[in-house]
XYZ file of C-alpha atoms in Angstrom:
613
model
C 29.587 -152.362 -115.529
C 26.243 -152.273 -112.923
C 23.089 -152.878 -113.955
C 19.768 -150.540 -113.484
C 17.024 -152.491 -111.515
C 14.979 -151.958 -115.053
C 14.923 -155.859 -116.450
C 15.565 -155.818 -119.766
C 12.783 -157.961 -120.757
C 10.668 -154.562 -119.866
C 12.430 -152.292 -122.452
C 11.015 -151.904 -125.835
C 12.515 -154.028 -128.177
C 15.598 -152.075 -130.639
C 12.895 -152.534 -133.332
C 10.565 -151.047 -132.066
C 12.462 -147.640 -131.074
C 14.046 -147.795 -134.647
C 9.788 -147.883 -135.782
C 9.164 -144.454 -132.883
C 12.002 -142.859 -134.285
C 11.209 -143.387 -137.660
C 7.804 -142.095 -137.020
C 9.012 -138.219 -136.451
C 10.838 -138.868 -139.258
C 8.062 -139.417 -142.056
C 7.047 -136.356 -140.459
C 9.610 -133.948 -140.657
C 9.469 -135.298 -144.294
C 6.401 -135.369 -145.342
C 6.550 -132.284 -147.332
C 8.538 -131.623 -150.349
C 11.045 -133.369 -152.689
C 13.535 -135.866 -150.678
C 17.009 -134.716 -151.346
C 20.187 -137.067 -150.410
C 20.591 -136.293 -147.603
C 16.611 -136.656 -146.605
C 16.719 -140.014 -147.722
C 19.427 -140.891 -144.879
C 17.355 -139.831 -142.530
C 18.729 -136.394 -141.917
C 15.702 -133.774 -143.127
C 17.521 -130.531 -145.347
C 16.883 -127.079 -144.127
C 12.918 -126.738 -145.834
C 12.190 -129.606 -144.110
C 12.874 -128.110 -141.153
C 11.091 -125.155 -141.581
C 8.132 -126.901 -142.618
C 8.158 -128.633 -139.318
C 8.609 -126.117 -137.582
C 6.074 -123.610 -139.283
C 3.668 -126.374 -138.459
C 3.870 -126.279 -134.675
C 1.851 -124.355 -132.415
C 3.043 -121.721 -129.973
C 3.872 -123.517 -127.328
C 5.364 -126.493 -128.827
C 7.611 -123.455 -130.061
C 8.562 -121.532 -126.395
C 9.562 -125.517 -125.388
C 12.008 -125.931 -128.026
C 14.253 -123.104 -126.930
C 13.918 -124.778 -122.964
C 16.438 -127.340 -121.475
C 15.934 -128.546 -117.599
C 17.141 -130.733 -115.016
C 14.349 -133.513 -113.989
C 14.606 -135.624 -111.098
C 15.245 -139.326 -111.070
C 16.556 -141.993 -112.458
C 13.305 -143.659 -115.114
C 11.827 -140.820 -117.345
C 8.561 -143.770 -115.865
C 8.934 -144.678 -112.469
C 11.294 -142.104 -110.786
C 11.953 -142.904 -107.006
C 9.092 -141.576 -104.669
C 11.523 -138.422 -103.283
C 12.799 -137.874 -106.862
C 8.775 -137.205 -107.756
C 8.277 -134.642 -104.593
C 11.007 -132.274 -105.880
C 9.573 -132.928 -109.369
C 6.264 -131.969 -108.325
C 7.852 -129.000 -105.781
C 9.939 -127.362 -108.295
C 8.152 -128.295 -112.048
C 4.792 -128.592 -111.345
C 4.753 -132.714 -112.779
C 6.153 -135.719 -110.885
C 7.890 -137.667 -113.419
C 10.162 -136.489 -116.949
C 7.387 -137.771 -119.263
C 4.767 -135.012 -117.761
C 7.382 -132.519 -117.851
C 7.841 -133.392 -121.471
C 3.625 -133.312 -121.905
C 3.488 -130.013 -120.229
C 6.065 -127.869 -121.674
C 6.980 -129.864 -124.927
C 10.568 -128.686 -123.228
C 13.545 -129.455 -126.314
C 16.341 -130.093 -124.258
C 16.728 -132.855 -120.656
C 20.124 -131.762 -119.102
C 21.545 -134.752 -116.561
C 23.371 -134.234 -113.532
C 24.090 -136.601 -110.274
C 22.385 -134.617 -107.707
C 19.164 -134.817 -109.728
C 19.656 -138.685 -109.150
C 20.093 -139.091 -113.152
C 23.135 -140.620 -113.655
C 23.409 -143.831 -111.477
C 25.078 -146.372 -114.046
C 25.373 -146.500 -117.589
C 22.762 -148.689 -118.386
C 20.182 -146.793 -116.395
C 21.548 -143.436 -117.750
C 20.319 -145.523 -121.575
C 16.930 -146.677 -120.087
C 16.129 -143.074 -119.322
C 17.552 -140.979 -121.935
C 15.077 -143.846 -124.117
C 12.297 -142.706 -122.085
C 13.037 -139.560 -122.227
C 12.969 -139.951 -126.677
C 10.145 -141.999 -125.828
C 7.744 -139.454 -123.449
C 8.327 -137.227 -126.137
C 8.215 -138.663 -129.473
C 4.648 -140.440 -128.390
C 3.389 -136.787 -128.495
C 1.558 -135.873 -131.463
C 3.943 -133.537 -133.414
C 6.619 -135.047 -131.246
C 10.297 -134.344 -131.719
C 13.329 -135.993 -129.948
C 14.665 -134.215 -127.086
C 18.461 -133.495 -127.259
C 19.718 -134.386 -123.818
C 22.707 -132.943 -122.181
C 25.058 -132.728 -119.348
C 27.956 -130.783 -117.643
C 31.418 -133.856 -118.626
C 34.598 -131.620 -118.353
C 36.505 -134.015 -116.825
C 38.650 -133.022 -113.713
C 36.410 -130.667 -111.285
C 33.138 -130.987 -113.260
C 31.440 -134.168 -114.064
C 28.289 -135.407 -113.634
C 28.633 -139.214 -115.628
C 31.219 -140.843 -112.887
C 32.967 -144.262 -113.182
C 32.685 -146.357 -114.563
C 32.297 -143.882 -117.373
C 35.865 -143.357 -118.227
C 37.244 -140.289 -116.442
C 40.042 -138.232 -117.951
C 41.782 -134.864 -116.515
C 40.711 -132.117 -116.300
C 40.949 -128.635 -118.672
C 44.110 -127.328 -117.519
C 45.761 -130.957 -116.637
C 45.418 -131.512 -120.404
C 47.048 -127.949 -121.247
C 50.142 -128.988 -118.788
C 49.700 -132.192 -121.342
C 50.100 -129.625 -124.180
C 48.776 -132.043 -126.395
C 46.642 -131.171 -129.059
C 46.314 -134.847 -130.122
C 45.552 -136.374 -126.621
C 42.517 -132.956 -126.088
C 41.061 -134.204 -129.257
C 41.276 -137.973 -128.359
C 39.772 -137.124 -124.724
C 36.571 -135.342 -126.983
C 37.048 -137.805 -128.969
C 36.753 -141.099 -126.615
C 33.965 -139.023 -123.632
C 31.447 -138.213 -126.764
C 31.971 -141.825 -127.790
C 30.837 -142.864 -124.370
C 28.150 -140.179 -123.770
C 26.179 -140.823 -127.172
C 26.275 -144.519 -126.473
C 24.017 -142.761 -122.962
C 21.923 -141.016 -125.126
C 23.762 -137.328 -124.422
C 24.000 -135.653 -127.026
C 25.598 -132.397 -126.171
C 28.141 -131.492 -123.597
C 28.576 -128.537 -121.967
C 32.432 -128.613 -122.913
C 34.783 -127.188 -123.089
C 35.502 -124.683 -121.154
C 36.831 -121.634 -123.371
C 38.488 -119.394 -120.588
C 41.627 -117.800 -120.062
C 42.344 -118.791 -116.343
C 44.680 -115.181 -115.898
C 43.407 -115.252 -112.568
C 44.899 -117.804 -109.613
C 42.214 -116.402 -107.881
C 38.991 -117.080 -109.911
C 36.618 -118.765 -107.566
C 35.175 -120.365 -110.640
C 37.017 -121.055 -113.420
C 40.433 -122.181 -112.009
C 41.749 -125.702 -113.095
C 38.371 -126.056 -115.076
C 40.727 -123.500 -117.683
C 43.123 -125.297 -119.815
C 45.993 -122.298 -119.279
C 46.261 -118.355 -119.007
C 47.996 -118.529 -122.829
C 45.290 -117.134 -124.833
C 46.878 -118.643 -128.008
C 47.420 -122.839 -126.474
C 43.808 -122.121 -124.806
C 42.458 -121.813 -128.374
C 44.734 -124.522 -129.610
C 43.527 -127.452 -127.294
C 39.934 -126.269 -127.180
C 39.621 -126.275 -131.312
C 41.325 -129.715 -130.167
C 38.908 -130.743 -128.055
C 35.584 -129.721 -129.934
C 36.947 -131.826 -133.163
C 36.737 -135.176 -130.404
C 33.318 -134.520 -129.533
C 31.545 -133.720 -133.095
C 33.418 -136.278 -134.544
C 31.822 -138.462 -131.977
C 28.821 -136.782 -132.426
C 28.202 -135.399 -130.072
C 27.584 -131.055 -129.578
C 30.519 -129.331 -128.047
C 29.622 -126.006 -125.706
C 32.415 -123.207 -125.462
C 32.026 -121.286 -122.652
C 31.851 -118.831 -120.890
C 30.674 -116.030 -123.457
C 32.465 -113.631 -123.421
C 35.339 -115.280 -121.076
C 35.361 -116.195 -117.369
C 38.277 -116.219 -117.036
C 39.394 -113.102 -115.275
C 36.711 -113.075 -112.427
C 37.319 -112.060 -108.460
C 33.802 -113.328 -108.274
C 31.844 -117.008 -108.928
C 28.923 -116.216 -110.662
C 26.686 -118.988 -109.368
C 26.596 -116.332 -106.671
C 27.077 -113.135 -107.516
C 27.473 -110.665 -110.903
C 31.396 -110.889 -111.398
C 32.593 -107.489 -113.983
C 35.391 -108.244 -116.274
C 37.361 -104.997 -116.028
C 39.356 -106.019 -119.428
C 39.183 -102.644 -122.581
C 37.987 -104.121 -126.036
C 41.543 -104.086 -127.105
C 42.144 -106.450 -124.180
C 39.860 -108.652 -124.503
C 40.437 -109.260 -127.722
C 43.569 -110.425 -127.128
C 43.106 -112.520 -124.146
C 39.383 -114.023 -124.645
C 38.449 -113.312 -127.715
C 41.203 -115.583 -129.144
C 39.770 -119.667 -128.065
C 36.461 -118.414 -129.256
C 37.663 -117.205 -132.041
C 39.141 -121.212 -132.869
C 35.896 -122.416 -131.745
C 33.850 -120.451 -134.522
C 36.581 -121.887 -137.011
C 36.433 -125.943 -135.775
C 32.600 -125.448 -136.077
C 31.775 -125.631 -132.496
C 28.012 -125.987 -132.540
C 27.344 -124.178 -129.451
C 28.615 -121.701 -127.232
C 27.167 -121.011 -124.021
C 26.556 -117.125 -122.036
C 28.727 -116.231 -119.312
C 26.311 -114.309 -116.439
C 28.582 -111.686 -115.678
C 29.449 -107.548 -116.677
C 31.433 -106.771 -119.370
C 31.639 -102.487 -119.904
C 34.093 -102.330 -122.246
C 31.708 -104.102 -124.648
C 28.726 -103.089 -123.495
C 27.890 -100.509 -120.867
C 24.182 -100.867 -120.280
C 25.314 -102.800 -117.125
C 23.246 -105.738 -118.116
C 25.032 -109.752 -117.678
C 26.430 -110.727 -121.056
C 24.015 -113.496 -121.324
C 21.422 -110.459 -121.759
C 23.868 -107.989 -124.073
C 22.345 -107.935 -127.767
C 26.020 -105.718 -128.030
C 27.493 -108.714 -127.111
C 25.831 -111.890 -128.439
C 23.907 -109.945 -131.658
C 26.916 -107.670 -132.207
C 29.567 -109.424 -130.974
C 29.137 -112.943 -131.616
C 26.771 -113.309 -134.014
C 27.985 -110.280 -136.204
C 31.560 -109.911 -135.714
C 32.395 -113.480 -135.420
C 30.032 -114.409 -137.402
C 28.865 -117.281 -135.251
C 25.647 -118.736 -136.843
C 24.818 -121.906 -134.502
C 23.300 -122.435 -131.295
C 23.927 -119.669 -128.437
C 22.984 -121.368 -124.976
C 23.119 -119.528 -121.205
C 24.557 -120.376 -118.886
C 22.752 -122.029 -115.720
C 19.800 -119.599 -115.362
C 19.513 -120.122 -111.438
C 22.296 -119.043 -111.330
C 22.545 -115.830 -108.895
C 24.751 -114.012 -112.327
C 21.529 -113.231 -114.031
C 19.482 -112.936 -111.288
C 20.374 -109.786 -110.071
C 19.393 -107.202 -111.956
C 15.864 -108.745 -113.456
C 13.101 -111.346 -112.276
C 13.124 -114.440 -113.142
C 10.024 -113.911 -115.225
C 12.337 -111.325 -117.516
C 15.395 -112.710 -117.715
C 14.809 -115.595 -120.513
C 12.568 -112.863 -122.603
C 15.208 -110.946 -122.077
C 18.084 -113.652 -123.083
C 16.214 -114.342 -126.231
C 16.161 -110.706 -126.966
C 19.381 -110.345 -126.673
C 20.063 -113.283 -128.979
C 20.472 -116.446 -127.491
C 18.185 -119.873 -128.635
C 18.106 -122.282 -125.383
C 17.575 -121.463 -121.705
C 18.679 -122.998 -119.995
C 18.119 -124.479 -116.275
C 15.093 -121.627 -114.958
C 14.745 -122.135 -111.587
C 11.234 -121.355 -112.276
C 10.633 -123.677 -115.492
C 6.364 -122.837 -115.481
C 6.963 -119.295 -114.717
C 9.972 -118.897 -117.566
C 7.866 -120.837 -119.685
C 4.890 -118.667 -119.817
C 6.665 -115.365 -119.465
C 8.082 -116.169 -123.557
C 4.629 -117.186 -124.104
C 3.372 -114.221 -122.847
C 5.800 -111.397 -124.301
C 5.333 -113.120 -127.822
C 1.225 -112.809 -127.517
C 1.357 -109.112 -125.975
C 4.229 -107.920 -128.840
C 7.826 -107.903 -126.977
C 8.394 -110.673 -128.332
C 7.970 -112.039 -132.860
C 7.260 -115.459 -133.224
C 9.791 -114.703 -136.346
C 12.334 -114.350 -133.548
C 11.328 -117.394 -131.852
C 11.268 -119.804 -135.214
C 15.086 -118.069 -135.514
C 16.155 -120.158 -132.347
C 14.058 -122.851 -133.295
C 15.312 -124.007 -136.575
C 19.010 -123.572 -135.290
C 18.174 -126.067 -132.366
C 15.946 -127.771 -134.603
C 19.354 -128.041 -137.371
C 21.512 -129.575 -134.541
C 19.414 -132.111 -133.385
C 18.830 -133.081 -136.992
C 22.955 -133.192 -137.503
C 23.182 -135.092 -134.441
C 21.143 -137.647 -136.415
C 18.392 -136.863 -133.492
C 15.590 -137.149 -136.506
C 17.210 -140.712 -137.542
C 17.765 -142.738 -134.566
C 17.444 -140.354 -131.031
C 17.657 -144.582 -129.491
C 20.746 -146.218 -127.055
C 22.062 -149.617 -128.099
C 22.381 -151.836 -125.416
C 24.633 -153.450 -126.608
C 26.874 -150.482 -127.910
C 26.866 -149.296 -124.343
C 28.321 -152.580 -122.952
C 30.982 -152.124 -125.322
C 32.300 -148.303 -125.308
C 31.159 -147.285 -121.912
C 34.865 -147.168 -119.353
C 35.720 -149.891 -121.871
C 39.437 -151.133 -121.355
C 40.894 -149.278 -123.986
C 39.186 -145.820 -122.766
C 40.406 -146.231 -119.015
C 44.162 -147.230 -120.814
C 44.212 -144.299 -123.292
C 42.732 -141.962 -119.698
C 46.061 -142.944 -117.841
C 48.816 -142.266 -120.538
C 46.997 -139.140 -121.372
C 47.182 -138.148 -117.726
C 50.824 -139.615 -117.387
C 51.766 -136.534 -119.261
C 50.135 -134.138 -117.852
C 51.402 -133.801 -113.914
C 53.843 -131.392 -113.629
C 57.162 -132.091 -111.116
C 57.786 -128.171 -109.618
C 60.121 -128.483 -107.268
C 62.203 -131.525 -107.050
C 65.418 -131.227 -104.474
C 68.228 -132.988 -104.108
C 66.612 -135.665 -106.699
C 64.345 -136.505 -104.149
C 61.543 -138.197 -106.490
C 60.999 -140.638 -107.615
C 61.242 -142.420 -103.918
C 62.962 -145.851 -104.365
C 60.994 -149.459 -102.598
C 64.469 -149.609 -101.146
C 65.623 -146.734 -98.613
C 61.841 -145.735 -98.063
C 59.196 -148.755 -98.549
C 57.401 -147.386 -96.081
C 55.425 -144.502 -96.945
C 52.539 -142.448 -95.029
C 50.023 -140.756 -97.223
C 48.609 -137.524 -95.359
C 46.212 -134.724 -96.415
C 43.270 -133.152 -97.799
C 39.849 -135.480 -98.894
C 37.532 -133.251 -100.951
C 35.017 -135.075 -101.904
C 35.517 -137.034 -105.552
C 33.492 -134.154 -108.223
C 32.726 -137.266 -110.241
C 31.602 -140.176 -108.261
C 35.447 -141.594 -108.658
C 36.003 -143.791 -106.174
C 38.136 -141.728 -103.336
C 39.283 -140.023 -101.420
C 42.409 -138.547 -102.631
C 45.237 -139.662 -99.404
C 43.496 -142.968 -99.518
C 43.504 -143.734 -103.623
C 47.437 -142.183 -103.293
C 48.200 -145.286 -100.919
C 46.690 -147.864 -102.753
C 48.037 -147.144 -105.741
C 51.419 -146.772 -103.808
C 51.255 -149.978 -102.639
C 50.378 -151.120 -106.150
C 53.755 -150.270 -106.801
C 55.722 -152.015 -104.523
C 55.728 -149.669 -101.617
C 54.242 -150.149 -98.035
C 51.614 -146.668 -98.117
C 49.087 -145.843 -94.836
C 46.795 -143.373 -95.334
C 45.633 -140.570 -92.774
C 42.950 -138.517 -94.153
C 44.049 -134.564 -92.300
C 41.285 -132.291 -94.343
C 41.409 -129.109 -95.941
C 42.037 -127.336 -92.656
C 43.959 -129.514 -89.641
C 43.668 -128.703 -85.935
C 46.609 -128.597 -83.715
C 45.551 -132.257 -82.712
C 45.612 -133.724 -86.464
C 48.908 -132.182 -87.375
C 50.161 -133.971 -84.166
C 48.598 -137.187 -84.792
C 50.521 -137.046 -88.676
C 53.393 -135.720 -87.341
C 53.223 -139.015 -84.658
C 52.552 -140.846 -88.152
C 55.505 -140.141 -89.959
C 57.443 -141.469 -87.196
C 56.981 -144.989 -88.355
C 57.494 -143.955 -92.314
C 60.849 -143.841 -94.241
C 58.765 -141.219 -96.197
C 55.352 -138.989 -96.558
C 53.382 -137.968 -99.432
C 51.294 -134.736 -98.770
C 47.865 -134.058 -101.132
C 47.819 -130.588 -100.570
C 43.799 -128.047 -101.883
C 43.983 -125.110 -102.799
C 46.346 -123.575 -100.287
C 45.856 -120.358 -99.004
C 48.461 -117.564 -97.087
C 47.781 -118.621 -93.315
C 46.477 -122.212 -94.228
C 46.508 -125.468 -91.915
C 47.522 -127.062 -94.024
C 50.907 -125.251 -95.358
C 51.507 -125.623 -91.369
C 51.335 -129.207 -92.024
C 53.748 -129.502 -94.852
C 56.455 -127.251 -92.467
C 55.603 -129.635 -89.668
C 56.069 -132.867 -91.055
C 59.617 -131.628 -93.257
C 60.210 -130.181 -89.496
C 60.572 -134.170 -87.729
C 63.316 -134.746 -90.593
C 61.182 -137.175 -93.023
C 61.214 -136.850 -96.756
C 58.188 -134.959 -97.707
C 56.767 -134.926 -101.555
C 53.632 -132.826 -102.224
C 50.696 -133.524 -104.718
C 48.910 -130.587 -105.499
C 45.712 -132.825 -105.893
C 44.123 -129.092 -107.911
C 45.240 -125.816 -107.893
C 49.211 -124.906 -108.544
C 49.413 -122.451 -106.934
C 50.022 -124.407 -103.593
C 53.505 -124.235 -104.573
C 54.316 -120.831 -103.540
C 52.918 -121.094 -99.802
C 55.114 -124.218 -98.941
C 58.636 -123.513 -99.970
C 59.519 -125.980 -96.682
C 58.511 -128.421 -98.994
C 61.699 -130.552 -100.948
C 59.218 -132.140 -103.492
C 56.006 -130.492 -105.040
C 54.090 -132.272 -107.991
C 50.600 -130.416 -109.354
C 47.805 -133.214 -110.133
C 45.941 -130.725 -111.678
C 42.556 -132.725 -110.218
C 41.659 -135.264 -107.289
C 40.185 -138.113 -109.286
C 41.946 -141.025 -109.295
C 43.579 -140.882 -113.061
C 45.250 -138.204 -112.317
C 45.968 -139.514 -108.484
C 47.091 -142.561 -110.108
C 49.656 -141.365 -112.579
C 50.684 -138.920 -109.498
C 51.153 -141.955 -107.704
C 53.852 -143.551 -111.150
C 55.881 -141.168 -111.517
C 56.390 -140.671 -107.179
C 57.795 -143.987 -107.908
C 59.783 -143.570 -110.621
C 57.044 -145.786 -112.844
C 57.120 -142.924 -115.521
C 58.540 -139.477 -115.812
C 57.034 -136.163 -115.195
C 56.895 -134.650 -118.772
C 53.575 -131.838 -117.714
C 54.806 -128.135 -118.160
C 53.177 -124.930 -116.215
C 50.205 -123.828 -117.902
C 49.881 -120.805 -116.418
C 52.395 -118.668 -113.948
C 52.707 -118.900 -110.297
C 52.715 -115.617 -108.197
C 55.635 -115.592 -105.593
C 52.707 -115.576 -102.156
C 54.742 -112.250 -100.765
C 54.496 -110.262 -104.157
C 51.683 -111.545 -106.124
C 52.528 -109.320 -109.126
C 55.630 -111.675 -109.323
C 56.366 -115.139 -111.286
C 57.858 -117.130 -108.785
C 57.365 -119.820 -111.404
C 56.571 -119.376 -115.466
C 54.475 -121.116 -117.789
C 56.586 -123.592 -119.572
C 58.206 -124.183 -115.967
C 58.041 -128.169 -115.549
C 61.047 -130.811 -114.569
C 62.140 -134.111 -115.247
C 63.530 -137.067 -113.813
C 67.604 -137.674 -116.083
C 66.695 -140.708 -117.928
């Protein structure tokens, strides 16, 4: 496991860190009679209320914000990251950010250079906690990230990386979903990350959904609900707050809320039947956090406001009707879906008025922070309203043990993150997800004797999770390890005629061809690649490394597998299925529509072939 450049000698001792943590707990417990829970280090509600009453208005406002910050270190980021912080946040370091705004949360991103390696991540987490706890009335920080697995993950290898939600949906196992949450949660907690924005509770009923897709467990509300509840239990059983997203449901949108403003046209009855069940299940499972969606649902609120800013949706529906009293967090406030109607100064104020507790990643933190402060001082928001949300945030921090011990353990990082047992569990789960969609003439599994030489061609999308990649290279390496002689040829997502010709020529030296496809659509050059490779007479096996819908556009492919993701664990599992090392066991969690008639079903939910025993 790689180590950060910061030497362990430069870090304070575990005893020193724990003493600092004890300071905030002692301060929190300074009033009232200690209950059994307080004695164990977790302040009770009366103590937390007392703590809130002693906070300044600025401190209360700060507790509601969760922000990005650039750099691998809380106090000594690289110069380019310090410059980025200065430009976007008005400070140079995470420590300065906390001193200035007293933020309650920090979110980690790979692109913000927060996640180089496990020991560095843990050191960054400890640095953030030290900076916050050193302040007067210092409070622990709730550190979070997006670790959905599959297409969205911020902490890469050597951490354990699992198949994404749709793959888990194809496996259909609640115990696998729970194990994924438990293992991922244990690794995140070891890194000091106590809040994960997972699982995705959206029911993906639109195959063309540009933002959810394989991030959803599937298209069947009951199946999605069961897996959401299981994953929530897994994460929270490991001491990490799970987050069901994106309320009231983002599974039927043709617009990406990162870049536009989606409108969901479901009736109230359709919402209750399609979108609500996974959120109800998450609430029944005791989910700590629910994230809002930046989209409009006229049947739930006809004001034209996004759900993130809708009091009828967040207070009337989520809190009053569904009975949810946990933390409500916005999706990123830098997304276009929440910025189309109001300015960046109004959005955080309106979100709080709607019923939100945490304001995630505003594009201009200073503007947003001051806007909330001004809204309270001018009477648009009451301080009592702020205190409701601050109390929910502090309750969550207490429940996660942050008042008792906010720091990481170097030993725990070394023995937990990416350990052999966790990696093996990820491989076993992946093997239960790979779905065999087409297998004409029993082409699969391939035989090392009859087809020893393989060409692996196709799309090579950038790895979403810091795994080794690219998919064609991983497939070729895995198949070679399984006894074939495999050669990789990356042809991209839109291969030119010259690239296709090169692949066809290379197929002449192979006994069979494996093609990785990625989001094939009508008229896609990837379909032309598969068609021309099949015309050579060589057996062709397609591995759809993202959407299972690819199969509808590849009618000439004699064998098609759905991997649902292009991270190493999913791609290597597909290789083991191709080689016959394991049998395909996955079943489609979504229907595949026909290419020539999207209203008709080509392959139904539950379709999935296997090999004869």
